[in-house]
Amino acid sequence: MVESDVMIRAESLSKRYGEAEALRDASFAIKRGEIVGFLGPNGAGKTTTMKILTCFIAPTSGKASVAGCDVQLDPVGARKNIGYLPEHNPLYTEMLVTEYLEYAAAMRGIRGNDAKRRIRAVVEETDLGPKFGAEIRELSKGYRQRVGLAQALLHEPPILILDEPLSGLDPNQARGVRELIRELGRERTVILSTHHLPEVETTCDRVLIISGGKIVADSTPQELKRSQGRETLALCLKKLDGFDGDAFVRAVGDAEEIRSVRPVASEEPAELHFEIIPSERGDARERLFHEVVARGGVVLGLERRGGGLEDIFRSLTGGKERS
Amino acid sequence: MPLVVTIASRQFRSFFNGPTAYIVLALVLFSLGFLFWETFFLYDRASLREMFNLLRAILVVATPALTMGLIAEEKRTGTIELLLTMPVTDRQVLLGKYLGVLAFFMVLIALTFPYAITVATLGPLDWGPVFSGYLGLFLQGAAMLAIGLMASTISDNQIVAFFVGLMLIAAFAMIGMLLPLLPVPIASIAEYVSFTYHFDGLSRGVIDLRAILYYLSIALIAGLIALRSLESRSWS
Ligand SMILES: Nc1ncnc2c1ncn2[C@@H]1O[C@H](COP(=O)(O)OP(=O)(O)OP(=O)(O)O)[C@@H](O)[C@H]1O
Ligand SMILES: [Mg+2]
């Protein structure tokens, strides 16, 4: 990795709030042009990390640099390179959209005709046109989110840090914003946090999973699935008098294509359910089918389960929730 | 520097979105009107002492009301996070906020000029004490606003900020009244820290460098405490 390609670097970041440790020894590096999804249960430390990167709060220990600027030694330099959408998207609601963008542009040192040009550009990018002259307090959540994004884009920052950019948006709005982020991510480095897992698979090049303040995974969604994914098969059989479920489990369990099999409780009284973990050899599905038929059983359903990010997320974060 | 001006001008304009500024303006104008009639009928010697004293009393309540929202409101709504992640230092943010409220305060003072001019037409007005009185009013207001700004950084609740500011400002404004009750060595210290002591000299027409330094040091100390408090991010 060429050093100049690293846009964001965190080294052993820790943050304590009094007694509570919000972030423990987190290290990662993000390269130019990457879209990184920040995943983790509530209270994992995602927002805390973003606040440190935007130089809003200082880490208790550790170092971070953004676009080559140390967040503690040169916060203003770091911030110049960042467009930030904070969690809950705070805005001066009494202002008009235009006024707010003019103010934000001035705060970014963009004035006069440059400001007009940039405001026009971001309004177009975020589709804010129809609400340009509206008071922010009158806007729906989706439009407010766009105002927040427009503000973050004004100065054409090489880095975007977006804390839950899609929360609270309806599916249509969310799709629009997601496409916008994809678009933006072509030339920029983007970090976004989300609770929406499919989001990460479709939008991000890379995922960082954080749990209890620790980074527990850092790779591409595909790689993560390959290394962590535990695909299971869900088999559903018809309950027949002549079919011995226990004997079936014993026989199948010995097969080389299958690592383990266990019966699971069924809500349907007329059905038998099994969960099968395949081994790496052969095709477990074929073997299962033959075994069932050979014993005079009837297959009602056989489907692949899990192995998706959701399961990986659950296993890596231990289903833990912190307040 | 332009960023400080941007922050100041947004703050200045935002005063006109809420009721506080209008209440303060109305209060000042109403008192002046009242004072005008009183002066007109009761006094035959033209002087602005009455006006200055009344304004200073009003400012004890008005300045913390003007400053209470400066930082506290941004904390409550979360916009502080936007403001402090712009390419500005905490010092620039505080300076901008302070200049914004100071500008509003100067508008307030300017509203009393017509009164002063009217009084001048009623009788011979000694302009020396008028100028030094206005200087004193400005300096004292600047100190009060800095104390109010400091109070606004300690909470995300405007009401808390208001009462903390009011208590501190009132302490400086009223400690002079307690002097007769205090033992002598303490009384002389108390006298020196009171607003009244320094203002009295100025309102008599004596421009004393010590008085100017006194007000400026209060503003500076309050500003430094405010900076510390903001930098600690203790609310976040
Ligand atoms: N100002 C604060 N004071 C004390 N504790 C805090 C503060 N802010 C955050 N925390 C704690 O730090 C931990 C991490 O919080 P953080 O907001 O970073 O989580 P998150 O991953 O963004 O969660 P969410 O998904 O709910 O937004 C939590 O346990 C939280 O309670
Ligand atoms: Mg969060």
XYZ file of C-alpha atoms and ligand atoms in Angstrom:
591
model
C 0.000 0.000 0.000
C 1.515 3.307 -1.053
C 1.501 5.713 1.831
C 0.036 8.600 -0.132
C -2.911 6.403 -1.021
C -3.974 6.090 2.582
C -6.581 8.761 3.205
C -7.575 7.780 6.706
C -5.386 6.057 9.214
C -6.290 5.145 12.756
C -3.691 3.718 15.085
C -4.745 2.164 18.372
C -7.547 4.636 18.925
C -9.184 4.443 22.317
C -11.856 6.619 23.813
C -13.221 6.586 27.329
C -16.256 8.440 28.550
C -15.578 8.474 32.269
C -15.522 4.819 33.192
C -17.061 3.568 29.977
C -14.767 2.513 27.152
C -16.412 3.435 23.897
C -13.482 2.528 21.697
C -10.591 0.158 22.402
C -7.419 0.019 20.439
C -9.010 0.459 17.038
C -6.655 0.488 14.063
C -7.456 0.649 10.370
C -6.357 2.313 7.174
C -8.632 3.443 4.368
C -7.378 4.057 0.874
C -8.291 6.688 -1.654
C -11.484 5.863 -3.514
C -12.748 3.199 -1.119
C -16.321 3.111 0.131
C -16.146 1.618 3.585
C -19.172 0.429 5.509
C -18.964 0.761 9.247
C -21.084 -1.893 10.895
C -21.805 -2.684 14.478
C -24.561 -3.018 17.050
C -25.910 0.016 18.897
C -23.270 1.511 21.122
C -20.418 -0.270 19.352
C -18.420 2.913 18.867
C -19.115 3.847 15.248
C -20.194 7.410 15.963
C -17.357 7.810 18.441
C -14.841 6.826 15.758
C -16.349 9.277 13.294
C -16.303 12.090 15.836
C -12.618 11.452 16.395
C -11.858 11.413 12.662
C -13.704 14.704 12.147
C -11.735 16.168 15.060
C -14.844 16.883 17.055
C -13.596 14.959 20.065
C -10.088 13.871 20.908
C -9.188 10.212 21.448
C -8.127 9.239 24.952
C -5.129 7.532 23.395
C -3.923 6.564 19.970
C -3.468 8.524 16.802
C -5.458 9.241 13.694
C -4.715 11.122 10.535
C -6.995 12.267 7.759
C -5.569 13.219 4.360
C -2.176 13.278 6.012
C -3.225 15.691 8.759
C -3.021 14.492 12.339
C -6.427 15.019 13.920
C -4.960 16.411 17.095
C -2.076 18.445 15.726
C -3.794 19.869 12.651
C -7.549 19.531 13.101
C -8.360 22.416 10.773
C -6.277 20.851 8.012
C -8.011 17.506 8.487
C -11.478 19.068 8.509
C -10.829 20.902 5.252
C -10.617 17.514 3.563
C -13.763 16.092 5.109
C -17.428 16.426 4.314
C -19.358 15.277 7.372
C -22.928 14.227 7.911
C -23.270 13.783 11.666
C -25.648 11.269 13.223
C -29.203 12.705 13.416
C -28.237 15.295 10.805
C -28.383 18.495 12.862
C -29.387 21.620 10.912
C -30.280 25.234 11.614
C -33.951 24.580 11.027
C -34.978 28.236 11.067
C -32.907 28.935 7.967
C -33.931 28.608 4.344
C -32.154 25.897 2.379
C -30.409 28.591 0.309
C -29.357 30.589 3.349
C -28.011 27.500 5.020
C -25.961 26.447 2.025
C -24.616 29.989 1.639
C -23.613 29.978 5.270
C -21.976 26.551 4.974
C -20.123 27.676 1.844
C -18.854 30.780 3.635
C -17.676 28.603 6.521
C -15.745 26.586 3.974
C -14.168 29.749 2.650
C -16.161 29.630 -0.605
C -17.531 33.036 -1.524
C -19.057 35.067 -4.311
C -19.487 33.416 -7.679
C -17.682 30.274 -6.568
C -20.257 29.874 -3.836
C -23.135 30.314 -6.296
C -21.617 27.786 -8.652
C -20.933 25.197 -5.951
C -24.364 25.620 -4.386
C -25.988 25.119 -7.766
C -23.878 22.008 -8.296
C -24.686 20.348 -4.968
C -28.351 21.219 -5.236
C -28.363 19.412 -8.530
C -26.385 16.471 -7.197
C -28.694 15.961 -4.254
C -31.894 16.753 -6.142
C -32.791 19.603 -3.835
C -34.062 21.850 -6.598
C -37.740 21.845 -5.679
C -36.990 22.737 -2.046
C -34.350 25.340 -2.680
C -36.349 28.230 -1.260
C -38.016 26.296 1.566
C -37.429 26.678 5.267
C -35.498 23.678 6.563
C -37.990 23.041 9.359
C -40.709 22.422 6.755
C -38.765 19.702 4.988
C -39.391 15.972 5.255
C -36.674 13.825 6.716
C -35.495 12.717 3.292
C -35.064 16.253 2.077
C -33.316 17.258 5.286
C -30.929 14.388 4.723
C -30.230 15.787 1.279
C -29.560 19.214 2.765
C -27.096 17.588 5.151
C -25.427 15.793 2.264
C -25.376 18.921 0.106
C -23.628 20.739 2.937
C -21.065 17.938 3.142
C -20.324 18.161 -0.591
C -19.981 21.928 -0.993
C -16.224 22.076 -0.788
C -15.682 18.989 -2.957
C -13.957 17.135 -0.131
C -11.858 14.087 -1.004
C -13.283 12.329 2.056
C -16.878 11.887 3.114
C -17.833 10.694 6.575
C -21.517 9.859 6.784
C -23.062 8.653 10.031
C -26.160 6.631 9.193
C -26.985 8.507 6.017
C -29.991 6.298 5.286
C -31.627 6.028 8.663
C -35.276 6.948 8.705
C -35.638 7.214 4.951
C -38.399 5.421 3.107
C -37.234 2.806 0.580
C -37.531 5.193 -2.372
C -35.629 7.968 -0.703
C -33.079 5.463 0.573
C -32.512 4.160 -2.929
C -31.941 7.685 -4.187
C -29.457 8.495 -1.466
C -27.731 5.124 -1.902
C -27.251 5.757 -5.593
C -25.929 9.187 -4.785
C -23.378 7.716 -2.385
C -22.279 5.164 -4.975
C -21.872 7.972 -7.436
C -19.902 10.077 -4.982
C -17.732 7.121 -4.081
C -16.304 6.968 -7.578
C -13.842 9.734 -6.924
C -13.975 9.994 -3.176
C -13.156 8.086 -0.078
C -16.370 7.412 1.818
C -16.979 6.013 5.280
C -20.577 5.377 6.137
C -22.102 3.720 9.139
C -25.296 1.771 8.912
C -27.394 -0.896 10.535
C -28.748 -1.992 7.229
C -26.710 -4.966 6.092
C -27.825 -5.369 2.484
C -26.747 -1.761 2.200
C -23.167 -2.695 2.797
C -23.208 -5.530 0.305
C -24.552 -3.339 -2.462
C -22.733 -0.104 -1.714
C -19.436 -0.769 -0.003
C -16.086 -2.053 -1.213
C -15.089 -2.871 2.271
C -16.617 -3.503 5.683
C -15.326 -2.713 9.119
C -17.275 -4.469 11.810
C -16.962 -3.002 15.243
C -18.300 -4.475 18.439
C -17.866 -3.324 22.007
C -15.406 -0.698 20.824
C -13.173 -3.217 19.038
C -12.696 -3.789 15.348
C -13.668 -7.431 14.869
C -13.548 -7.656 11.096
C -11.980 -5.680 8.291
C -12.260 -6.951 4.733
C -14.410 -6.946 1.621
C -17.990 -8.203 1.926
C -17.113 -11.133 -0.379
C -14.032 -12.125 1.574
C -15.883 -11.873 4.812
C -18.502 -14.229 3.532
C -15.896 -16.676 2.337
C -13.905 -16.748 5.537
C -16.672 -16.432 8.055
C -19.718 -17.623 6.249
C -21.295 -20.757 7.572
C -23.820 -21.767 5.036
C -26.441 -24.154 6.309
C -29.119 -26.131 4.535
C -32.666 -26.239 5.800
C -34.377 -29.491 4.917
C -38.080 -30.018 5.242
C -39.588 -33.506 4.979
C -43.102 -34.800 5.084
C -43.868 -36.620 8.339
C -44.683 -40.191 7.348
C -45.296 -43.229 9.573
C -42.754 -45.338 7.755
C -39.966 -42.747 7.936
C -37.517 -42.992 10.852
C -36.084 -39.514 11.469
C -33.408 -40.674 13.942
C -32.063 -43.341 11.612
C -31.959 -40.735 8.855
C -29.940 -38.363 11.012
C -27.449 -41.107 11.882
C -27.007 -42.189 8.287
C -26.659 -38.661 6.906
C -24.343 -37.604 9.688
C -21.844 -40.233 8.561
C -21.811 -39.071 4.952
C -18.614 -37.331 3.860
C -20.473 -34.462 2.187
C -22.028 -33.504 5.495
C -20.391 -32.118 8.576
C -23.360 -32.195 10.892
C -27.070 -32.547 10.953
C -29.627 -31.908 13.649
C -33.386 -31.961 13.813
C -35.024 -28.627 14.568
C -38.462 -27.995 16.010
C -41.179 -27.503 13.472
C -44.255 -25.355 13.747
C -46.017 -27.576 11.243
C -47.077 -30.862 12.874
C -47.009 -32.675 9.540
C -43.401 -31.782 8.785
C -39.911 -32.698 9.957
C -37.202 -30.041 9.861
C -33.444 -30.485 9.871
C -30.521 -28.145 9.833
C -27.508 -29.408 7.939
C -24.028 -27.974 7.824
C -22.304 -29.197 4.668
C -18.638 -30.108 4.576
C -16.284 -28.879 1.871
C -16.479 -32.123 -0.105
C -19.090 -32.902 -2.722
C -22.619 -31.644 -2.850
C -24.532 -32.182 0.333
C -27.841 -31.493 -1.363
C -27.554 -34.374 -3.741
C -26.634 -36.768 -0.957
C -29.530 -35.629 1.204
C -32.002 -36.061 -1.595
C -30.836 -39.621 -2.301
C -30.899 -40.590 1.369
C -34.459 -39.342 1.786
C -35.744 -41.057 -1.304
C -33.945 -44.290 -0.423
C -35.816 -44.328 2.908
C -39.152 -43.706 1.284
C -39.347 -40.113 2.476
C -40.717 -37.089 0.662
C -38.770 -33.843 0.329
C -40.956 -30.783 0.717
C -38.218 -28.233 0.675
C -34.475 -27.773 0.663
C -32.948 -24.360 0.841
C -29.664 -22.638 1.536
C -29.597 -20.429 4.543
C -27.244 -17.960 6.041
C -23.735 -17.237 5.083
C -25.005 -13.733 4.467
C -23.586 -10.728 6.212
C -26.372 -10.829 8.715
C -25.197 -14.132 10.142
C -21.599 -13.077 10.076
C -22.558 -9.888 11.832
C -24.434 -11.819 14.486
C -21.633 -14.274 15.092
C -18.901 -11.642 15.162
C -20.723 -9.274 17.437
C -22.068 -12.092 19.564
C -25.573 -10.675 19.297
C -24.345 -8.257 21.932
C -26.170 -5.021 22.484
C -24.810 -2.223 24.578
C -26.910 0.702 25.603
C -10.841 36.329 10.215
C -13.631 36.136 7.609
C -14.835 32.895 9.245
C -15.216 34.732 12.527
C -17.309 37.326 10.719
C -19.443 34.598 9.122
C -20.142 33.077 12.527
C -20.827 36.508 14.032
C -23.247 37.520 11.319
C -25.201 34.260 11.489
C -25.462 34.708 15.244
C -26.535 38.320 14.867
C -29.255 37.439 12.393
C -30.450 34.486 14.433
C -31.387 36.869 17.257
C -34.267 37.988 15.123
C -35.682 34.481 14.875
C -36.524 34.181 18.539
C -38.425 36.330 21.000
C -35.544 37.128 23.356
C -33.997 39.890 21.295
C -37.344 41.575 20.709
C -38.170 41.422 24.411
C -34.838 43.020 25.277
C -35.292 45.722 22.637
C -38.807 46.437 23.834
C -37.688 46.586 27.439
C -34.976 49.114 26.685
C -37.197 51.294 24.518
C -40.043 51.200 27.004
C -37.777 52.202 29.892
C -36.326 55.030 27.866
C -39.778 56.306 27.053
C -40.716 56.176 30.678
C -37.519 57.892 31.693
C -38.056 60.561 29.101
C -41.342 61.673 30.626
C -39.942 61.568 34.097
C -36.939 63.650 33.095
C -39.060 66.021 31.136
C -41.296 66.829 34.046
C -39.133 66.447 37.111
C -35.621 67.477 36.336
C -34.418 70.777 35.199
C -30.774 69.770 34.887
C -29.941 67.809 31.803
C -27.954 64.651 32.545
C -27.818 61.041 31.372
C -26.943 59.565 34.737
C -30.449 58.275 35.262
C -30.424 56.641 31.875
C -27.095 54.947 32.418
C -28.144 53.597 35.784
C -31.396 52.269 34.441
C -29.674 50.664 31.461
C -27.105 49.017 33.684
C -29.890 47.550 35.795
C -31.688 46.277 32.702
C -28.466 44.773 31.370
C -28.071 42.574 34.437
C -31.064 40.606 33.181
C -30.788 41.367 29.474
C -27.205 40.242 28.862
C -27.590 36.696 30.180
C -30.828 36.480 28.210
C -28.993 37.439 25.032
C -26.077 35.083 25.642
C -27.856 32.059 27.082
C -28.415 30.442 23.698
C -25.052 31.211 22.124
C -23.529 27.790 22.718
C -26.192 26.006 24.772
C -28.740 26.071 21.964
C -26.253 24.682 19.458
C -25.494 21.898 21.898
C -29.164 21.124 22.397
C -29.908 20.891 18.684
C -26.613 19.174 17.862
C -25.559 21.855 15.368
C -22.479 22.422 17.534
C -21.099 19.279 15.934
C -21.421 20.826 12.482
C -19.963 24.100 13.644
C -16.984 22.512 15.363
C -16.204 20.207 12.436
C -15.968 23.122 10.019
C -12.388 24.235 9.378
C -12.370 26.603 12.346
C -10.766 26.560 15.752
C -12.800 26.634 18.949
C -11.369 30.068 19.600
C -12.713 31.412 16.311
C -16.129 29.964 17.102
C -16.256 31.655 20.490
C -14.940 34.919 19.101
C -17.544 34.854 16.328
C -20.338 34.163 18.777
C -19.108 36.901 21.041
C -18.811 39.479 18.280
C -22.307 38.558 17.095
C -23.879 39.307 20.451
C -21.652 42.339 20.961
C -22.930 43.753 17.669
C -26.492 43.283 18.834
C -25.624 45.007 22.090
C -24.190 47.951 20.185
C -27.415 48.296 18.249
C -29.155 48.388 21.594
C -26.882 51.165 22.798
C -27.334 53.068 19.552
C -31.075 53.090 20.187
C -30.460 55.347 23.184
C -28.722 58.046 21.142
C -31.965 59.802 20.158
C -32.802 60.003 23.840
C -29.431 61.550 24.618
C -29.873 64.065 21.841
C -33.355 64.953 23.053
C -32.075 65.524 26.560
C -29.355 67.748 25.134
C -31.986 69.968 23.571
C -33.715 70.419 26.922
C -30.784 72.012 28.667
C -27.039 72.390 28.545
C -25.577 68.871 28.472
C -22.035 68.241 29.608
C -20.782 65.974 26.817
C -17.657 64.760 28.635
C -19.478 62.480 31.069
C -21.831 61.431 28.267
C -19.000 60.081 26.156
C -17.176 58.479 29.039
C -20.500 57.118 30.312
C -21.153 55.464 26.958
C -17.631 54.063 27.027
C -18.339 52.666 30.486
C -21.648 51.227 29.348
C -19.971 49.547 26.402
C -17.143 48.122 28.520
C -19.451 46.890 31.224
C -21.765 45.339 28.637
C -18.784 43.649 26.988
C -17.754 42.138 30.331
C -21.301 41.007 31.092
C -21.690 39.395 27.681
C -18.424 37.511 28.113
C -19.630 36.165 31.448
C -22.907 35.172 29.783
C -21.023 33.424 26.971
C -19.043 31.492 29.521
C -22.271 30.392 31.227
C -23.653 29.280 27.878
C -20.771 26.859 27.345
C -21.355 24.912 30.527
C -24.780 23.508 29.742
C -26.971 22.406 26.881
C -29.901 24.015 28.612
C -30.508 27.696 27.918
C -32.395 28.217 31.150
C -29.513 26.857 33.196
C -27.149 29.049 31.196
C -29.376 32.061 31.847
C -29.496 31.600 35.612
C -25.811 30.844 35.971
C -25.041 33.934 33.899
C -27.530 36.041 35.812
C -26.090 34.996 39.163
C -22.523 35.777 38.186
C -23.385 39.071 36.519
C -25.607 40.114 39.388
C -22.786 39.317 41.795
C -20.477 41.747 40.001
C -23.225 44.335 39.667
C -24.521 44.200 43.219
C -21.522 43.454 45.373
C -21.166 47.215 45.738
C -24.381 47.329 47.764
C -22.990 44.909 50.320
C -19.954 47.000 51.086
C -21.303 48.560 54.316
C -21.927 45.068 55.669
C -18.462 43.726 54.994
C -15.388 43.984 57.247
C -12.982 46.649 56.056
C -10.200 44.627 54.355
C -12.703 42.507 52.447
C -14.807 45.527 51.614
C -11.958 47.238 49.837
C -11.323 44.164 47.687
C -15.028 43.784 47.032
C -15.220 47.395 46.034
C -12.488 46.924 43.521
C -14.172 43.952 41.825
C -17.604 45.607 41.662
C -18.919 47.055 38.442
C -20.326 50.075 40.236
C -16.992 51.318 41.528
C -15.444 51.403 38.069
C -18.496 52.689 36.314
C -18.970 55.598 38.720
C -15.643 57.070 37.781
C -16.392 56.785 34.091
C -19.861 58.259 34.432
C -18.361 61.323 36.139
C -16.197 61.899 33.116
C -12.983 60.377 34.449
C -11.504 57.983 31.909
C -9.379 55.839 34.154
C -7.128 53.284 32.507
C -7.606 50.981 35.477
C -11.331 50.879 34.877
C -10.810 49.987 31.234
C -8.327 47.278 32.167
C -10.713 45.981 34.799
C -13.546 45.419 32.329
C -11.259 43.991 29.682
C -9.694 41.542 32.132
C -13.100 40.289 33.207
C -14.067 39.754 29.565
C -10.764 38.012 28.853
C -10.893 35.715 31.879
C -14.500 34.769 31.140
C -13.531 34.139 27.521
C -10.648 31.876 28.503
C -12.844 29.864 30.848
C -15.413 29.577 28.059
C -12.696 28.289 25.719
C -11.580 25.688 28.232
C -15.131 24.597 28.778
C -15.843 24.318 25.056
C -12.597 22.466 24.389
C -13.334 19.918 27.072
C -16.370 18.734 25.047
C -17.679 17.620 28.389
C -21.249 17.475 27.077
C -20.568 15.285 24.066
N -21.139 11.606 25.646
C -21.068 10.341 26.078
N -20.942 10.106 27.381
C -20.854 8.849 27.849
N -20.890 7.756 27.079
C -21.010 7.920 25.767
C -21.111 9.220 25.192
N -21.236 9.079 23.854
C -21.208 7.756 23.612
N -21.078 7.058 24.751
C -20.991 5.605 24.882
O -19.995 5.145 24.007
C -20.378 3.932 23.400
C -20.256 4.051 21.895
O -21.215 4.966 21.418
P -21.373 5.345 19.897
O -22.338 6.475 19.823
O -20.044 5.533 19.299
O -22.036 4.037 19.314
P -22.562 3.737 17.848
O -21.803 2.579 17.348
O -22.566 4.964 17.027
O -24.052 3.274 18.163
P -25.412 3.529 17.332
O -25.468 2.431 16.334
O -26.464 3.352 18.370
O -25.370 4.886 16.749
C -21.774 3.631 23.885
O -21.676 2.678 24.920
C -22.265 4.939 24.407
O -23.154 4.742 25.469
Mg -23.984 6.065 16.123
